[in-house]
PDB file of C-alpha atoms in Angstrom:
ATOM      1  CA  MET A 878      15.624 -28.887  -9.439  1.00  0.00           C
ATOM      2  CA  GLN A 879      13.352 -26.480  -7.591  1.00  0.00           C
ATOM      3  CA  ALA A 880      14.869 -23.091  -6.720  1.00  0.00           C
ATOM      4  CA  THR A 881      15.215 -22.241  -3.038  1.00  0.00           C
ATOM      5  CA  PRO A 882      12.857 -19.372  -2.091  1.00  0.00           C
ATOM      6  CA  PRO A 883      14.746 -16.160  -1.333  1.00  0.00           C
ATOM      7  CA  VAL A 884      15.402 -14.973   2.211  1.00  0.00           C
ATOM      8  CA  LEU A 885      15.441 -11.220   2.818  1.00  0.00           C
ATOM      9  CA  THR A 886      17.204  -9.644   5.768  1.00  0.00           C
ATOM     10  CA  ALA A 887      16.456  -6.149   7.013  1.00  0.00           C
ATOM     11  CA  ARG A 888      16.437  -3.945  10.074  1.00  0.00           C
ATOM     12  CA  ALA A 889      13.067  -2.282   9.459  1.00  0.00           C
ATOM     13  CA  VAL A 890       9.823  -3.008   7.632  1.00  0.00           C
ATOM     14  CA  LEU A 891       7.692  -0.484   5.740  1.00  0.00           C
ATOM     15  CA  LEU A 892       4.096  -1.510   5.077  1.00  0.00           C
ATOM     16  CA  ASP A 893       1.688  -0.314   2.450  1.00  0.00           C
ATOM     17  CA  MET A 894      -1.912  -0.662   3.659  1.00  0.00           C
ATOM     18  CA  ASP A 895      -4.546  -1.335   0.992  1.00  0.00           C
ATOM     19  CA  GLY A 896      -4.055  -4.702  -0.655  1.00  0.00           C
ATOM     20  CA  THR A 897      -1.035  -5.444   1.514  1.00  0.00           C
ATOM     21  CA  ILE A 898      -2.337  -5.751   5.077  1.00  0.00           C
ATOM     22  CA  VAL A 899      -5.938  -4.555   4.572  1.00  0.00           C
ATOM     23  CA  ASN A 900      -8.276  -5.934   1.911  1.00  0.00           C
ATOM     24  CA  SER A 901     -10.364  -2.918   0.918  1.00  0.00           C
ATOM     25  CA  ASP A 902     -11.005  -3.961  -2.680  1.00  0.00           C
ATOM     26  CA  ALA A 903     -14.793  -4.035  -2.219  1.00  0.00           C
ATOM     27  CA  VAL A 904     -15.119  -0.390  -1.167  1.00  0.00           C
ATOM     28  CA  VAL A 905     -12.424   0.806  -3.592  1.00  0.00           C
ATOM     29  CA  GLU A 906     -14.317  -0.807  -6.446  1.00  0.00           C
ATOM     30  CA  ARG A 907     -17.667   0.604  -5.287  1.00  0.00           C
ATOM     31  CA  CYS A 908     -16.428   4.171  -5.003  1.00  0.00           C
ATOM     32  CA  TRP A 909     -14.218   4.240  -8.077  1.00  0.00           C
ATOM     33  CA  ARG A 910     -16.769   2.467 -10.272  1.00  0.00           C
ATOM     34  CA  ALA A 911     -19.330   5.171  -9.444  1.00  0.00           C
ATOM     35  CA  TRP A 912     -16.757   7.917 -10.117  1.00  0.00           C
ATOM     36  CA  ALA A 913     -15.780   6.349 -13.442  1.00  0.00           C
ATOM     37  CA  LEU A 914     -19.387   6.184 -14.614  1.00  0.00           C
ATOM     38  CA  ARG A 915     -19.906   9.852 -13.698  1.00  0.00           C
ATOM     39  CA  GLN A 916     -16.927  10.720 -15.906  1.00  0.00           C
ATOM     40  CA  GLY A 917     -18.057   8.517 -18.788  1.00  0.00           C
ATOM     41  CA  LEU A 918     -15.074   6.195 -18.295  1.00  0.00           C
ATOM     42  CA  ASP A 919     -14.947   2.409 -18.419  1.00  0.00           C
ATOM     43  CA  PRO A 920     -14.867   1.233 -14.787  1.00  0.00           C
ATOM     44  CA  VAL A 921     -12.874  -1.878 -15.724  1.00  0.00           C
ATOM     45  CA  GLU A 922     -10.097   0.251 -17.209  1.00  0.00           C
ATOM     46  CA  VAL A 923     -10.197   2.709 -14.303  1.00  0.00           C
ATOM     47  CA  LEU A 924      -9.806  -0.080 -11.740  1.00  0.00           C
ATOM     48  CA  LYS A 925      -6.639  -1.223 -13.490  1.00  0.00           C
ATOM     49  CA  VAL A 926      -4.805   1.960 -12.459  1.00  0.00           C
ATOM     50  CA  VAL A 927      -6.308   3.065  -9.132  1.00  0.00           C
ATOM     51  CA  HIS A 928      -4.281   0.836  -6.834  1.00  0.00           C
ATOM     52  CA  GLY A 929      -1.300   2.301  -5.001  1.00  0.00           C
ATOM     53  CA  ARG A 930      -1.706   5.960  -5.921  1.00  0.00           C
ATOM     54  CA  GLN A 931      -3.407   8.898  -4.297  1.00  0.00           C
ATOM     55  CA  GLY A 932      -6.764   9.488  -5.943  1.00  0.00           C
ATOM     56  CA  HIS A 933      -5.868  12.797  -7.578  1.00  0.00           C
ATOM     57  CA  ALA A 934      -2.812  11.181  -9.182  1.00  0.00           C
ATOM     58  CA  THR A 935      -4.999   8.434 -10.634  1.00  0.00           C
ATOM     59  CA  MET A 936      -7.414  11.037 -11.978  1.00  0.00           C
ATOM     60  CA  ALA A 937      -4.550  12.946 -13.615  1.00  0.00           C
ATOM     61  CA  ILE A 938      -3.612   9.793 -15.520  1.00  0.00           C
ATOM     62  CA  LEU A 939      -7.172   9.041 -16.567  1.00  0.00           C
ATOM     63  CA  LEU A 940      -8.178  12.630 -17.398  1.00  0.00           C
ATOM     64  CA  PRO A 941      -4.898  14.363 -18.310  1.00  0.00           C
ATOM     65  CA  ASP A 942      -6.549  17.521 -19.643  1.00  0.00           C
ATOM     66  CA  ARG A 943      -8.675  18.171 -16.574  1.00  0.00           C
ATOM     67  CA  PRO A 944      -7.527  20.923 -14.152  1.00  0.00           C
ATOM     68  CA  ALA A 945      -5.618  19.648 -11.113  1.00  0.00           C
ATOM     69  CA  GLU A 946      -7.973  21.604  -8.861  1.00  0.00           C
ATOM     70  CA  GLN A 947     -10.902  19.491 -10.059  1.00  0.00           C
ATOM     71  CA  ASN A 948      -8.950  16.281  -9.446  1.00  0.00           C
ATOM     72  CA  HIS A 949      -8.128  17.372  -5.901  1.00  0.00           C
ATOM     73  CA  ALA A 950     -11.758  18.349  -5.268  1.00  0.00           C
ATOM     74  CA  ASP A 951     -12.998  14.977  -6.533  1.00  0.00           C
ATOM     75  CA  ASN A 952     -10.335  13.234  -4.473  1.00  0.00           C
ATOM     76  CA  ARG A 953     -11.547  14.939  -1.293  1.00  0.00           C
ATOM     77  CA  GLU A 954     -15.083  13.713  -2.007  1.00  0.00           C
ATOM     78  CA  LEU A 955     -13.879  10.180  -2.707  1.00  0.00           C
ATOM     79  CA  LEU A 956     -11.797  10.105   0.473  1.00  0.00           C
ATOM     80  CA  ALA A 957     -14.846  11.121   2.501  1.00  0.00           C
ATOM     81  CA  GLN A 958     -16.937   8.405   0.844  1.00  0.00           C
ATOM     82  CA  GLU A 959     -14.289   5.741   1.357  1.00  0.00           C
ATOM     83  CA  THR A 960     -13.712   6.739   4.983  1.00  0.00           C
ATOM     84  CA  ALA A 961     -17.426   6.389   5.731  1.00  0.00           C
ATOM     85  CA  ASP A 962     -17.749   3.060   3.880  1.00  0.00           C
ATOM     86  CA  VAL A 963     -15.962   0.180   5.605  1.00  0.00           C
ATOM     87  CA  GLU A 964     -18.348  -2.580   4.545  1.00  0.00           C
ATOM     88  CA  GLY A 965     -16.265  -5.546   3.435  1.00  0.00           C
ATOM     89  CA  VAL A 966     -12.971  -4.122   4.759  1.00  0.00           C
ATOM     90  CA  VAL A 967     -11.099  -7.060   6.281  1.00  0.00           C
ATOM     91  CA  PRO A 968      -7.486  -7.974   7.050  1.00  0.00           C
ATOM     92  CA  VAL A 969      -5.436  -9.654   4.365  1.00  0.00           C
ATOM     93  CA  GLY A 970      -4.900 -13.305   5.266  1.00  0.00           C
ATOM     94  CA  GLY A 971      -2.253 -13.615   7.968  1.00  0.00           C
ATOM     95  CA  ALA A 972      -2.101  -9.868   8.638  1.00  0.00           C
ATOM     96  CA  PRO A 973      -3.228  -9.992  12.296  1.00  0.00           C
ATOM     97  CA  ALA A 974      -0.535 -12.522  13.216  1.00  0.00           C
ATOM     98  CA  PHE A 975       2.088 -10.688  11.162  1.00  0.00           C
ATOM     99  CA  MET A 976       1.299  -7.334  12.796  1.00  0.00           C
ATOM    100  CA  ALA A 977       1.473  -9.011  16.201  1.00  0.00           C
ATOM    101  CA  ALA A 978       4.902 -10.389  15.287  1.00  0.00           C
ATOM    102  CA  LEU A 979       6.039  -6.873  14.327  1.00  0.00           C
ATOM    103  CA  ALA A 980       5.051  -5.385  17.685  1.00  0.00           C
ATOM    104  CA  GLY A 981       8.155  -3.891  19.285  1.00  0.00           C
ATOM    105  CA  LEU A 982      10.160  -4.165  16.045  1.00  0.00           C
ATOM    106  CA  PRO A 983      11.003  -1.233  13.746  1.00  0.00           C
ATOM    107  CA  HIS A 984       8.125  -0.821  11.303  1.00  0.00           C
ATOM    108  CA  ALA A 985       6.014   1.917   9.745  1.00  0.00           C
ATOM    109  CA  LEU A 986       2.896   2.339   7.642  1.00  0.00           C
ATOM    110  CA  VAL A 987       3.442   4.074   4.285  1.00  0.00           C
ATOM    111  CA  THR A 988       0.088   4.567   2.579  1.00  0.00           C
ATOM    112  CA  SER A 989      -1.494   6.715  -0.115  1.00  0.00           C
ATOM    113  CA  ALA A 990      -4.568   7.021   2.122  1.00  0.00           C
ATOM    114  CA  ASP A 991      -4.963  10.089   4.300  1.00  0.00           C
ATOM    115  CA  ALA A 992      -4.871   9.753   8.088  1.00  0.00           C
ATOM    116  CA  ALA A 993      -8.646   9.515   8.505  1.00  0.00           C
ATOM    117  CA  LEU A 994      -9.022   6.809   5.871  1.00  0.00           C
ATOM    118  CA  ALA A 995      -6.031   4.856   7.179  1.00  0.00           C
ATOM    119  CA  THR A 996      -7.456   4.947  10.701  1.00  0.00           C
ATOM    120  CA  ALA A 997     -10.918   3.874   9.523  1.00  0.00           C
ATOM    121  CA  ARG A 998      -9.603   0.930   7.532  1.00  0.00           C
ATOM    122  CA  MET A 999      -7.078  -0.286  10.088  1.00  0.00           C
ATOM    123  CA  ASN A1000      -9.804  -0.173  12.748  1.00  0.00           C
ATOM    124  CA  ALA A1001     -12.299  -1.959  10.492  1.00  0.00           C
ATOM    125  CA  ALA A1002      -9.743  -4.677   9.813  1.00  0.00           C
ATOM    126  CA  GLY A1003      -8.901  -4.967  13.516  1.00  0.00           C
ATOM    127  CA  LEU A1004      -5.224  -4.192  12.971  1.00  0.00           C
ATOM    128  CA  PRO A1005      -2.990  -2.091  15.255  1.00  0.00           C
ATOM    129  CA  MET A1006      -1.904   1.242  13.834  1.00  0.00           C
ATOM    130  CA  PRO A1007       1.909   1.510  13.736  1.00  0.00           C
ATOM    131  CA  ALA A1008       3.354   4.318  15.814  1.00  0.00           C
ATOM    132  CA  VAL A1009       5.221   5.577  12.755  1.00  0.00           C
ATOM    133  CA  ARG A1010       3.012   6.272   9.752  1.00  0.00           C
ATOM    134  CA  VAL A1011       3.359   8.236   6.547  1.00  0.00           C
ATOM    135  CA  THR A1012      -0.020   9.174   5.062  1.00  0.00           C
ATOM    136  CA  ALA A1013      -1.108  11.312   2.118  1.00  0.00           C
ATOM    137  CA  GLU A1014      -0.810  14.523   4.161  1.00  0.00           C
ATOM    138  CA  SER A1015       2.850  13.751   4.886  1.00  0.00           C
ATOM    139  CA  VAL A1016       4.113  13.852   1.307  1.00  0.00           C
ATOM    140  CA  GLY A1017       4.177  16.190  -1.633  1.00  0.00           C
ATOM    141  CA  ALA A1018       4.110  13.471  -4.277  1.00  0.00           C
ATOM    142  CA  SER A1019       2.128  10.244  -4.596  1.00  0.00           C
ATOM    143  CA  LYS A1020       3.581   6.811  -5.237  1.00  0.00           C
ATOM    144  CA  PRO A1021       5.327   5.847  -7.543  1.00  0.00           C
ATOM    145  CA  ASP A1022       7.409   8.728  -6.179  1.00  0.00           C
ATOM    146  CA  PRO A1023       9.654   7.322  -3.409  1.00  0.00           C
ATOM    147  CA  GLU A1024       9.079  10.221  -0.986  1.00  0.00           C
ATOM    148  CA  GLY A1025       6.783   8.292   1.346  1.00  0.00           C
ATOM    149  CA  PHE A1026       9.113   5.339   1.739  1.00  0.00           C
ATOM    150  CA  LEU A1027      12.127   7.598   2.215  1.00  0.00           C
ATOM    151  CA  LYS A1028      10.279   9.530   4.937  1.00  0.00           C
ATOM    152  CA  GLY A1029       9.245   6.311   6.664  1.00  0.00           C
ATOM    153  CA  ALA A1030      12.808   5.017   6.705  1.00  0.00           C
ATOM    154  CA  ALA A1031      14.139   8.346   7.976  1.00  0.00           C
ATOM    155  CA  GLU A1032      11.587   8.514  10.773  1.00  0.00           C
ATOM    156  CA  LEU A1033      12.492   4.987  11.865  1.00  0.00           C
ATOM    157  CA  GLY A1034      16.174   5.942  11.710  1.00  0.00           C
ATOM    158  CA  TYR A1035      17.314   3.411   9.104  1.00  0.00           C
ATOM    159  CA  ALA A1036      18.934   3.687   5.701  1.00  0.00           C
ATOM    160  CA  PRO A1037      16.664   2.680   2.805  1.00  0.00           C
ATOM    161  CA  ALA A1038      18.942  -0.258   2.004  1.00  0.00           C
ATOM    162  CA  ASP A1039      18.245  -1.629   5.501  1.00  0.00           C
ATOM    163  CA  CYS A1040      14.471  -1.572   4.929  1.00  0.00           C
ATOM    164  CA  VAL A1041      12.136  -4.005   3.203  1.00  0.00           C
ATOM    165  CA  ALA A1042       8.877  -2.621   1.802  1.00  0.00           C
ATOM    166  CA  PHE A1043       5.659  -4.626   1.579  1.00  0.00           C
ATOM    167  CA  GLU A1044       3.521  -3.700  -1.424  1.00  0.00           C
ATOM    168  CA  ASP A1045       0.766  -5.016  -3.672  1.00  0.00           C
ATOM    169  CA  SER A1046       0.673  -2.577  -6.606  1.00  0.00           C
ATOM    170  CA  GLU A1047       2.801  -1.528  -9.549  1.00  0.00           C
ATOM    171  CA  ALA A1048       2.985   2.066  -8.304  1.00  0.00           C
ATOM    172  CA  GLY A1049       3.940   0.974  -4.795  1.00  0.00           C
ATOM    173  CA  ILE A1050       6.617  -1.449  -5.921  1.00  0.00           C
ATOM    174  CA  ALA A1051       8.067   1.219  -8.226  1.00  0.00           C
ATOM    175  CA  ALA A1052       8.134   3.684  -5.315  1.00  0.00           C
ATOM    176  CA  ALA A1053       9.917   1.240  -3.023  1.00  0.00           C
ATOM    177  CA  ARG A1054      12.502   0.384  -5.674  1.00  0.00           C
ATOM    178  CA  ALA A1055      13.094   4.071  -6.409  1.00  0.00           C
ATOM    179  CA  ALA A1056      13.735   4.523  -2.674  1.00  0.00           C
ATOM    180  CA  GLY A1057      16.430   1.836  -2.845  1.00  0.00           C
ATOM    181  CA  MET A1058      14.489  -0.823  -0.947  1.00  0.00           C
ATOM    182  CA  ARG A1059      13.856  -4.492  -1.528  1.00  0.00           C
ATOM    183  CA  VAL A1060      10.239  -5.517  -1.867  1.00  0.00           C
ATOM    184  CA  VAL A1061       7.967  -8.240  -0.577  1.00  0.00           C
ATOM    185  CA  GLY A1062       5.063  -8.407  -3.020  1.00  0.00           C
ATOM    186  CA  VAL A1063       1.732  -9.428  -1.495  1.00  0.00           C
ATOM    187  CA  GLY A1064      -1.170 -10.829  -3.506  1.00  0.00           C
ATOM    188  CA  PRO A1065      -1.886 -11.368  -7.187  1.00  0.00           C
ATOM    189  CA  ARG A1066      -1.309  -7.797  -8.393  1.00  0.00           C
ATOM    190  CA  ALA A1067       2.270  -7.797  -7.094  1.00  0.00           C
ATOM    191  CA  ALA A1068       3.354 -10.972  -8.859  1.00  0.00           C
ATOM    192  CA  ALA A1069       3.645  -9.277 -12.259  1.00  0.00           C
ATOM    193  CA  PHE A1070       6.223  -6.727 -11.081  1.00  0.00           C
ATOM    194  CA  ALA A1071       9.074  -8.989  -9.990  1.00  0.00           C
ATOM    195  CA  PRO A1072       9.247  -8.316  -6.246  1.00  0.00           C
ATOM    196  CA  ASP A1073      12.274  -9.754  -4.446  1.00  0.00           C
ATOM    197  CA  LEU A1074       9.922 -12.107  -2.593  1.00  0.00           C
ATOM    198  CA  HIS A1075       6.299 -12.842  -3.460  1.00  0.00           C
ATOM    199  CA  VAL A1076       3.592 -14.307  -1.228  1.00  0.00           C
ATOM    200  CA  THR A1077      -0.095 -14.899  -1.898  1.00  0.00           C
ATOM    201  CA  ASP A1078      -0.945 -13.396   1.482  1.00  0.00           C
ATOM    202  CA  LEU A1079       0.792 -12.937   4.831  1.00  0.00           C
ATOM    203  CA  ASP A1080       0.035 -16.490   5.907  1.00  0.00           C
ATOM    204  CA  GLY A1081       2.738 -17.331   3.391  1.00  0.00           C
ATOM    205  CA  LEU A1082       5.463 -15.340   5.168  1.00  0.00           C
ATOM    206  CA  ARG A1083       7.676 -16.081   8.154  1.00  0.00           C
ATOM    207  CA  LEU A1084       9.341 -13.319  10.170  1.00  0.00           C
ATOM    208  CA  THR A1085      12.263 -14.112  12.461  1.00  0.00           C
ATOM    209  CA  ALA A1086      13.783 -11.396  14.679  1.00  0.00           C
ATOM    210  CA  HIS A1087      17.385 -12.062  15.715  1.00  0.00           C
ATOM    211  CA  ALA A1088      19.135 -10.741  18.802  1.00  0.00           C
ATOM    212  CA  ASP A1089      21.401  -8.483  16.715  1.00  0.00           C
ATOM    213  CA  GLY A1090      18.370  -6.594  15.380  1.00  0.00           C
ATOM    214  CA  THR A1091      18.290  -8.351  12.027  1.00  0.00           C
ATOM    215  CA  LEU A1092      14.869  -9.295  10.700  1.00  0.00           C
ATOM    216  CA  GLU A1093      14.679 -12.323   8.452  1.00  0.00           C
ATOM    217  CA  LEU A1094      11.802 -12.704   5.996  1.00  0.00           C
ATOM    218  CA  ARG A1095      11.134 -15.875   4.063  1.00  0.00           C
ATOM    219  CA  ALA A1096       8.270 -17.623   2.314  1.00  0.00           C
ATOM    220  CA  ALA A1097       6.539 -20.178   4.519  1.00  0.00           C
TER     221      ALA A1097
END
C-alpha cells in the first residue's frame, strides 16, 4: 500500500534562494571551480560542500588552518564575481507560479547570499523579491546556524514552530531544524537529508491558503 504524501500546515514560509527558488548552479560551479584550482583543491570535492553556506564558512571547512581574514577577503572577491555573473541563472521549475501564490501571504527570503547577490539573482530569474529578507549582512553566523531562520520568523511575527522552511542543502536543512521548523526539501540535494516533505521542484508542490490564515503545503 502506497503511503499518503505528508501535508504540512503553517502560518508563514521561509525561503532559501539558491537551489530552492533560483537555479544558480552554473555560476556557482564556475566561480568555485576557479577558486578551488587556485588553492590546489579538487573542484569536485569543493562543490560537495559549498551549497547553503556563506563562502567564508565553506573556506574555513576546506582550509581550516588558513586565517579567517583571508577567507573573508576571498569571499568578498567571490561575491563580486558571482554578482556580476548571472549567465545561466534561471528560476527553479515552478518558482514563478509559487512566488505569485505567496504574494500577500507571510513569507521571507533567508539566504546566505549578501543583498547585492540576492538582488542580482532574483532579478535574473525574474522572481519578485520578498519584502522581508535576511541576507548575509543580517546575521553573525552562517547556516547551519539557525540565526537567519530565527530572524526571518521574528520579523514576520511568527513562532518558529508556525513556519515551514524551504531548503535544498544539508547546511540549510540543518539550520531550519535547529530553528525548530519543519522543512520542505527542494531538488536532488535535499532528498538525502530527510525533509518533512520533498519535491523535485516547485511544480511538484501545492499551496492552499485558508481563511483562518493557515497555509497548507502538499506534494502535487
